[in-house]
Tab-separated table of C-alpha atoms and ligand atoms in Angstrom:
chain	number	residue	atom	x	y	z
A	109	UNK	CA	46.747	11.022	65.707
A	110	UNK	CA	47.103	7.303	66.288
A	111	UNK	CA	45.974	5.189	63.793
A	112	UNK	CA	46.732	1.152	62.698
A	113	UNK	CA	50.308	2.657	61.135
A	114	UNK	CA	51.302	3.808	64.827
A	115	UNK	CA	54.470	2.503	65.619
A	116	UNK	CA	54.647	1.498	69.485
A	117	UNK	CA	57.170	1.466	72.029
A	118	UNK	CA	57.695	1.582	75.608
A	119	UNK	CA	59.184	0.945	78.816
A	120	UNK	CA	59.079	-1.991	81.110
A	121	UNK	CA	59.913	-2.446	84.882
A	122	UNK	CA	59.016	-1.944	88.445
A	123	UNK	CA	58.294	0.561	89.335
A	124	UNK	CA	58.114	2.703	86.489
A	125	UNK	CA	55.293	5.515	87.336
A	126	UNK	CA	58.704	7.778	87.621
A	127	UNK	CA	60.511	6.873	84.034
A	128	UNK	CA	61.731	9.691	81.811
A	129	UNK	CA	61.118	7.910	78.992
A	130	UNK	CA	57.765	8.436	77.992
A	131	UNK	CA	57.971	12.096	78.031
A	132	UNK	CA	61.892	12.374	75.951
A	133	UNK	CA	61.303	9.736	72.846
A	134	UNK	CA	57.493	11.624	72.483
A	135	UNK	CA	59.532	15.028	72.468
A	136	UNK	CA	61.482	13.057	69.585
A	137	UNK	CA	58.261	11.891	67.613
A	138	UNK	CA	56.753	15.184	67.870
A	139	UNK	CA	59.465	16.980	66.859
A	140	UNK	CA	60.241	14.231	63.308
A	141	UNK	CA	56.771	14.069	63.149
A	142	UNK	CA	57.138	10.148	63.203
A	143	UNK	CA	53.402	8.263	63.830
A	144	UNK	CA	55.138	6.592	66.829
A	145	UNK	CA	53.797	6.699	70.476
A	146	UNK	CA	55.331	5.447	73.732
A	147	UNK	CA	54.367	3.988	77.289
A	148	UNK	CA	55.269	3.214	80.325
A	149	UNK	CA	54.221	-0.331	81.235
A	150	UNK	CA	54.768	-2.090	85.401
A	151	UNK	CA	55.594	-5.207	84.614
A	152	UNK	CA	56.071	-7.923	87.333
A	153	UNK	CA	58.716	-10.074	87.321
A	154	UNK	CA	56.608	-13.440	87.111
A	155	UNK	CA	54.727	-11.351	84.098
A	156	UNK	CA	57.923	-10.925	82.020
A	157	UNK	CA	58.011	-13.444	79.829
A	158	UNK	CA	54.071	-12.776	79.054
A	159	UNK	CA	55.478	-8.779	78.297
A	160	UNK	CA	57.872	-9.807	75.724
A	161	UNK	CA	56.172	-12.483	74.236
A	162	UNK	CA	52.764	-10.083	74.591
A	163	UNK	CA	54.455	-7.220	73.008
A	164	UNK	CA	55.943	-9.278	70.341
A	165	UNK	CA	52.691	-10.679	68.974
A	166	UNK	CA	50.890	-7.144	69.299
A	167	UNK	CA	53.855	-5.856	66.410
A	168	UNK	CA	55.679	-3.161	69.195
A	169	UNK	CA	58.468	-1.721	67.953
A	170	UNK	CA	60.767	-1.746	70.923
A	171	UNK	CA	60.623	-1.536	74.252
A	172	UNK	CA	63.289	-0.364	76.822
A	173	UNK	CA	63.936	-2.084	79.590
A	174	UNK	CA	65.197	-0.928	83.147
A	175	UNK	CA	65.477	-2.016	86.567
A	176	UNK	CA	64.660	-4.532	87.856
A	177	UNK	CA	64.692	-6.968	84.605
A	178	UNK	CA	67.886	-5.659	82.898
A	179	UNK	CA	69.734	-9.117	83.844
A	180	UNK	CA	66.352	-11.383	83.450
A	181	UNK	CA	65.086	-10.165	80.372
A	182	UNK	CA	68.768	-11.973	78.307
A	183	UNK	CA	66.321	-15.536	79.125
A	184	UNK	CA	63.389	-14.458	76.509
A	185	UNK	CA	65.492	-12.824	73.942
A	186	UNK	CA	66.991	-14.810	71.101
A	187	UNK	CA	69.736	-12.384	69.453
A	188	UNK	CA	72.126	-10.231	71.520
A	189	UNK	CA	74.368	-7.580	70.794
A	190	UNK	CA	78.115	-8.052	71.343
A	191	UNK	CA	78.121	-4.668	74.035
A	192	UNK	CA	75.025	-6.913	75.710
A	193	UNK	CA	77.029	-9.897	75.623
A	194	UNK	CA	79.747	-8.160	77.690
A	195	UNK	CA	77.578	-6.203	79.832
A	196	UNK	CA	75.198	-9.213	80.371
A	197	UNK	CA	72.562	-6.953	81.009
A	198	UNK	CA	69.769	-5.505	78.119
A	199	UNK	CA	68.665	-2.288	78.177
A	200	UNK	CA	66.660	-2.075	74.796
A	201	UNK	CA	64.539	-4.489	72.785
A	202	UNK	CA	64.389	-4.538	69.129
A	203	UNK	CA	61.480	-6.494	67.328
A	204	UNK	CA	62.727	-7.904	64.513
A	205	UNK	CA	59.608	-8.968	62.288
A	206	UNK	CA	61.037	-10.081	59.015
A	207	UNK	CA	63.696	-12.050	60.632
A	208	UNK	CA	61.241	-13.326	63.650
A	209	UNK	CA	64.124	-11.745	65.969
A	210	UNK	CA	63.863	-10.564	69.848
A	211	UNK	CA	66.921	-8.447	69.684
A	212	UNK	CA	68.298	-7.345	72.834
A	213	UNK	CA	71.320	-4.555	73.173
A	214	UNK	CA	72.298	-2.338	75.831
A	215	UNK	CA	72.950	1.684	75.329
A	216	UNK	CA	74.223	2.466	78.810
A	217	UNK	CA	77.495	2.800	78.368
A	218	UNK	CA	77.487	3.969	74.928
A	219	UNK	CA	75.215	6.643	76.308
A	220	UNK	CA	77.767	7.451	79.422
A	221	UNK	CA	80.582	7.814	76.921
A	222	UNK	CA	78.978	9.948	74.181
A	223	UNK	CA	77.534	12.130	76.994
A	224	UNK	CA	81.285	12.715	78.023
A	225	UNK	CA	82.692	12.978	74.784
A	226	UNK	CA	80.414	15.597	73.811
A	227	UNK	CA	81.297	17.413	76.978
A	228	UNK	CA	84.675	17.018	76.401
A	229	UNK	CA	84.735	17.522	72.359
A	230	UNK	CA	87.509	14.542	72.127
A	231	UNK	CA	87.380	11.157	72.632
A	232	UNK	CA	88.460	8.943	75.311
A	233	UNK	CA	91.793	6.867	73.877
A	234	UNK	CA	94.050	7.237	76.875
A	235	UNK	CA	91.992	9.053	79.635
A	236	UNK	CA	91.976	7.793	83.400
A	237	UNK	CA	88.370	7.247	84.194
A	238	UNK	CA	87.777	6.403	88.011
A	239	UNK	CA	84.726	5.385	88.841
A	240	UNK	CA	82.447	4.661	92.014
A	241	UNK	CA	80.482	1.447	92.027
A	242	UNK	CA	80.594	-1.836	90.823
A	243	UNK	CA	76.464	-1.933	89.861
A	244	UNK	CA	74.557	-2.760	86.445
A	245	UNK	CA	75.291	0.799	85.660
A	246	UNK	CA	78.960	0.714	86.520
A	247	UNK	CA	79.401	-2.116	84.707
A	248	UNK	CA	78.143	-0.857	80.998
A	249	UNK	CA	80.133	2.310	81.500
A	250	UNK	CA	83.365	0.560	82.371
A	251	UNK	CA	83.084	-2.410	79.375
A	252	UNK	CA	82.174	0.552	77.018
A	253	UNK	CA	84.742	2.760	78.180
A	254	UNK	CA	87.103	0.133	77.772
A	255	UNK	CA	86.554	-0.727	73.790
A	256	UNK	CA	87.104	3.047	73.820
A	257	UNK	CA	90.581	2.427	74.696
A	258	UNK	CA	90.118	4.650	78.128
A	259	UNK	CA	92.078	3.469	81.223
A	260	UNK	CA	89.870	2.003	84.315
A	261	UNK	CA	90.014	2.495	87.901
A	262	UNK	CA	87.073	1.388	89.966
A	263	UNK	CA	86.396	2.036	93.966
A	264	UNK	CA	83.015	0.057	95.588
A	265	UNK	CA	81.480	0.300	98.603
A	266	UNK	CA	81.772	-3.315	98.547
A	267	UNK	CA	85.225	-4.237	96.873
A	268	UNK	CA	84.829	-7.853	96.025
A	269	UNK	CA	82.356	-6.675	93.548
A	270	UNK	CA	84.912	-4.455	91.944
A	271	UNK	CA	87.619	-7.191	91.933
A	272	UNK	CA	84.837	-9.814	90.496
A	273	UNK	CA	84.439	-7.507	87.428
A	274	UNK	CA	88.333	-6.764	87.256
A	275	UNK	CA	88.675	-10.521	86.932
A	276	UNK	CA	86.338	-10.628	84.534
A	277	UNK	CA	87.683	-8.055	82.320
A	278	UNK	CA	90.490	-9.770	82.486
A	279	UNK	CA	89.069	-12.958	81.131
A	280	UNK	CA	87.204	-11.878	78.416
A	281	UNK	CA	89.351	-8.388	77.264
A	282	UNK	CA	92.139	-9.659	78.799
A	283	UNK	CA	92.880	-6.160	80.287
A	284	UNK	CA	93.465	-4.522	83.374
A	285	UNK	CA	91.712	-2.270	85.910
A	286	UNK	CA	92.993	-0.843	88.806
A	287	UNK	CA	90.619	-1.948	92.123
A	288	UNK	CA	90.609	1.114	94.343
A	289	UNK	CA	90.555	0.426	98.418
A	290	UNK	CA	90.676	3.765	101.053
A	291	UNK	CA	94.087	3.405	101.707
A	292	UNK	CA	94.638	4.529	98.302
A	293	UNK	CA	91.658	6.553	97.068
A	294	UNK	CA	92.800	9.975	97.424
A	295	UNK	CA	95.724	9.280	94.596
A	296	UNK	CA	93.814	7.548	92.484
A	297	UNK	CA	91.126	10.208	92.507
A	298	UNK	CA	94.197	12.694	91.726
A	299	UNK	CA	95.674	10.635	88.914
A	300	UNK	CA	92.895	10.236	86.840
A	301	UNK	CA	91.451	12.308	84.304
A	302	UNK	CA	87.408	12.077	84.416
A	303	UNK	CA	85.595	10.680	88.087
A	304	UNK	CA	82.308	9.272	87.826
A	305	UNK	CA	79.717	8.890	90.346
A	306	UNK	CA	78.535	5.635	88.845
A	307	UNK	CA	76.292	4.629	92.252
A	308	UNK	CA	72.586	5.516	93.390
A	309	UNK	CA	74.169	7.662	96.197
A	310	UNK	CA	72.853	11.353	95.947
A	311	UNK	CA	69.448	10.167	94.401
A	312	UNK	CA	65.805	11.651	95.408
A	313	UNK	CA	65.394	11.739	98.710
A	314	UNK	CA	68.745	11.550	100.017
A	315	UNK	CA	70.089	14.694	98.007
A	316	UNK	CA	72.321	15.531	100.914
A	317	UNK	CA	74.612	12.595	100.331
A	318	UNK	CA	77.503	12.513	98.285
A	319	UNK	CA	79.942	9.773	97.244
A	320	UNK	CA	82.842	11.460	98.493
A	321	UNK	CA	83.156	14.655	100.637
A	322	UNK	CA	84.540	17.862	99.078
A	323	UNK	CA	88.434	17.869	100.673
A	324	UNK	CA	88.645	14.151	98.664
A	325	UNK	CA	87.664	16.042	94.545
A	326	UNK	CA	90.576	17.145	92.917
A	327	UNK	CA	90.764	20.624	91.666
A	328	UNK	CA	89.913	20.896	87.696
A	329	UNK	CA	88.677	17.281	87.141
A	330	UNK	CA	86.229	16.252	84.589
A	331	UNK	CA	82.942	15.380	86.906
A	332	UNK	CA	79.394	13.061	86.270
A	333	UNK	CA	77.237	12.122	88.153
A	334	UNK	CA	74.907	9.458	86.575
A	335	UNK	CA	72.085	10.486	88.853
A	336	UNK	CA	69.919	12.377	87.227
A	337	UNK	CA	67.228	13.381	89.969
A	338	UNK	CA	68.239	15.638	91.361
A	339	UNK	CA	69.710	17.103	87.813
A	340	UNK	CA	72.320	18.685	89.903
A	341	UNK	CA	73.737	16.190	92.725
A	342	UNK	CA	75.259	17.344	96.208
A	343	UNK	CA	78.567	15.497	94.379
A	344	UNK	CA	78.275	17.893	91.302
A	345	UNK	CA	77.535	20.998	93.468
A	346	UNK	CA	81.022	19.941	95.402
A	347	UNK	CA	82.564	19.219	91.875
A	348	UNK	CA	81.699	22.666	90.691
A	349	UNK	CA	83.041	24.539	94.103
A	350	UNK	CA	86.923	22.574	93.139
A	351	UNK	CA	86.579	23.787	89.448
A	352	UNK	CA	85.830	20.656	88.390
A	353	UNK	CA	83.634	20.474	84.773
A	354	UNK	CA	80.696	18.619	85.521
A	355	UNK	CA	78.373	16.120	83.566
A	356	UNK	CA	74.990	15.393	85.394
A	357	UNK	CA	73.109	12.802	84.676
A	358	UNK	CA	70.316	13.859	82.576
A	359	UNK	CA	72.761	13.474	79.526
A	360	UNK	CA	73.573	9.961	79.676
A	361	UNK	CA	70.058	9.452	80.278
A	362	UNK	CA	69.674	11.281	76.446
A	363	UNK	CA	72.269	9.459	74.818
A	364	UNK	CA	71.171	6.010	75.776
A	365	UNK	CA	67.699	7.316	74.723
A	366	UNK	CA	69.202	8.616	71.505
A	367	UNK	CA	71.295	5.148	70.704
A	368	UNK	CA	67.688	3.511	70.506
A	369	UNK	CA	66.284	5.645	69.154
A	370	UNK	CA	69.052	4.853	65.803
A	371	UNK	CA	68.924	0.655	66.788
A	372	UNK	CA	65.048	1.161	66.686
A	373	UNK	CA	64.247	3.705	63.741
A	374	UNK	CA	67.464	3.930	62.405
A	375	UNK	CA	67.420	7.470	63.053
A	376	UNK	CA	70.085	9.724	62.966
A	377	UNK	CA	70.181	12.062	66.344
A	378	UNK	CA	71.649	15.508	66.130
A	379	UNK	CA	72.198	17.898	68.599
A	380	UNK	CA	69.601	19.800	67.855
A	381	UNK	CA	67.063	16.827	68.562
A	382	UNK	CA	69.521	15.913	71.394
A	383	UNK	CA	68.254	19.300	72.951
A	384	UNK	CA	65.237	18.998	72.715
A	385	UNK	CA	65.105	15.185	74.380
A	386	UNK	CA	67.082	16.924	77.533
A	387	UNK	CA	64.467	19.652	77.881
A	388	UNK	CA	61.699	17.229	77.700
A	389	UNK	CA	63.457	15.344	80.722
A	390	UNK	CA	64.305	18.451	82.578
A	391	UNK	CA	60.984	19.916	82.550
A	392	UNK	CA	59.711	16.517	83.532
A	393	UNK	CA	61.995	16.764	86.345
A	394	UNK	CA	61.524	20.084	87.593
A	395	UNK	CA	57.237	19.253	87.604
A	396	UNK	CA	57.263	16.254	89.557
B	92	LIG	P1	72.728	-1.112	91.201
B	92	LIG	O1	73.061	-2.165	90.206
B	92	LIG	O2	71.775	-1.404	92.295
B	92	LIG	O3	74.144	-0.629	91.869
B	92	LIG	C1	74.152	0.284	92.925
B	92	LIG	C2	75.598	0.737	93.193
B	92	LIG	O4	75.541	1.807	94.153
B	92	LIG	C3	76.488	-0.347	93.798
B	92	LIG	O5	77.817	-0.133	93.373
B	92	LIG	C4	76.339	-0.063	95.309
B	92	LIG	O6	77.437	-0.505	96.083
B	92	LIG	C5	76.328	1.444	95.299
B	92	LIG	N1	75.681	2.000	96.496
B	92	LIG	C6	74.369	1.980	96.814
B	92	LIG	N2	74.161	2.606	97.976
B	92	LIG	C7	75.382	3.007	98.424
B	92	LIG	C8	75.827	3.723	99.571
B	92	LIG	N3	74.981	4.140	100.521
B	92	LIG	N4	77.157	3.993	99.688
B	92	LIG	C9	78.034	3.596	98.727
B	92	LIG	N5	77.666	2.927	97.619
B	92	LIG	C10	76.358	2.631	97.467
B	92	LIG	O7	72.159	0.196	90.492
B	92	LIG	P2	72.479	0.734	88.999
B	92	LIG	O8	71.493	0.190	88.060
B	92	LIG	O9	73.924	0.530	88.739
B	92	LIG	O10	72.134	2.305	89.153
B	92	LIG	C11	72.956	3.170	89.917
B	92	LIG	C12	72.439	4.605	89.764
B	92	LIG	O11	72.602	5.006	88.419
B	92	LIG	C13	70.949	4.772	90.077
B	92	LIG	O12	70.793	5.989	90.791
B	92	LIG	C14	70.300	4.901	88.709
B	92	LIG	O13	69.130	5.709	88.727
B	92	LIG	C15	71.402	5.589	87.918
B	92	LIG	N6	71.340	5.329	86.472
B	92	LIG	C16	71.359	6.419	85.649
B	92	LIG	C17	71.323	6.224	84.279
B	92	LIG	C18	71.334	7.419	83.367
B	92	LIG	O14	71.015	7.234	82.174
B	92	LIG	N7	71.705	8.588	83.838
B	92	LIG	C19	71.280	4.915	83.738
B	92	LIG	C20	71.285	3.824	84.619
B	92	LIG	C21	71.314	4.051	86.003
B	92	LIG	P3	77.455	-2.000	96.711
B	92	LIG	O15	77.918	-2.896	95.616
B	92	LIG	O16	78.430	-1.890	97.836
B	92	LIG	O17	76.060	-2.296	97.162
């Protein structure tokens, strides 16, 4: 029951009527039995800086924030996290009302790489990631799989976008990735360790598509697919048929959800609660 204690939080962007969510951080509140409640709010992009200011003078909690004001948002917030800083892209807000704080942070990547770590039940010091794309989304997973000491290789559609971020983690890690063209993809995709679908190719409607065909996945690779609708991409489906172990991406989804979840309530996620976030999401998925 919502009352003048209920702690609020949402999501903004555009459009949103699809978002996840609402549905997973309710599951969460139900579940603790926290007197929190969550929405879904289309926000323009000329009404953004009336959201945040809006939301900030109504006492929300937090919002998240996803495409297409990731990048736009950094203008109206006045604290940011040093993963944000790096990404240069916020994915959650947290209202800070005793310091008078808009604090923005982004739990992308951290959600990529706890998603694989669980899957993989070891961390990633050393492992050869290769990733597809060089969007908003490849971007937090490479700069967070990088302060986790894993080793980079990135192939885009467009390759000056994956040499402008290799020049830029040069500058500001001062380390090295490996930019990816065809004449060298099939190695590359051999050498490494873990191969992450990291574009929007394979999404809802075109669920035929995959990033790469089947005769170009090594046998016995670790496999993700960010996507997460459809749950299981044409790429994981190939994945699976070279005995690859596969990651979709409903749990990155979760563990991004579950890193704001702590930034916002300070509250401590277990797998348990993890579980029951994903089946939120999944039956969400399988309804629509
Ligand atoms: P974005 O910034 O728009 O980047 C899109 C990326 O996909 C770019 O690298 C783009 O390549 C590539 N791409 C698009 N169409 C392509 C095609 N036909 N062939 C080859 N490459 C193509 O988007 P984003 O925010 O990074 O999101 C990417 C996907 O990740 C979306 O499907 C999104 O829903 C998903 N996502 C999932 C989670 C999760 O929690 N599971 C979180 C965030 C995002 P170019 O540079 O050549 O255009």
């Amino acid at each position: 029951m919502n009352n003048s204690k209920t702690k609020i939080f949402g999501v903004i962007g555009h459009p949103i009527e699809h978002s996840l969510s609402p549905v997973m951080h309710s599951a969460v509140f139900k579940e603790k039995k926290i007197n929190a409640d969550y929405f879904a709010f289309d926000v323009d992009e000329k009404n953004l800086c009336n959201a945040i200011h809006g939301a900030d003078a109504l006492k929300f909690c937090g919002l998240n924030v996803t495409i297409p004001h990731k990048i736009s948002v950094l203008k109206y917030i006045n604290k940011i996290s040093e993963e944000a800083k790096l990404i240069n892209a916020v994915n959650t807000i947290k209202f800070d009302y005793v310091e008078n704080l808009i604090i923005g942070y982004n739990t992308d990547g951290t959600g990529a790489i706890k998603a694989i770590e669980k899957n993989l039940n070891r961390g990633l010091k050393g492992k050869k990631i290769f990733i597809f794309g060089a969007g908003g989304a490849a971007r937090a997973i490479i700069f967070s799989a990088l302060q986790n000491n894993a080793e980079i290789s990135i192939y885009n559609r467009t390759t000056e976008k994956a040499i402008l971020i290799g020049n830029e983690i040069k500058k500001r890690l001062n380390k090295d990735v490996k930019i990816v063209e065809n004449f060298n993809l099939k190695d590359e995709l051999n050498d490494s360790d873990i191969i992450i679908n990291a574009t929007s190719v394979g999404m809802f409607p075109n669920v035929d598509k995959s990033v790469i065909s089947k005769e170009y996945i090594p046998e016995g690779k670790v496999v993700m697919d960010i996507v997460y609708n459809p749950i299981e991409t044409k790429f994981l489906k190939l994945a699976k048929q070279k005995n690859c172990k596969v990651i979709d991406g409903v749990d990155m989804l979760v563990y991004q959800g579950a890193e704001s979840l702590k930034i916002w309530l300070n509250l401590q996620v277990d797998e348990n609660l993890i579980g029951i976030m994903r089946k939120a999401v999944v039956e969400k998925l399988i309804r629509n």
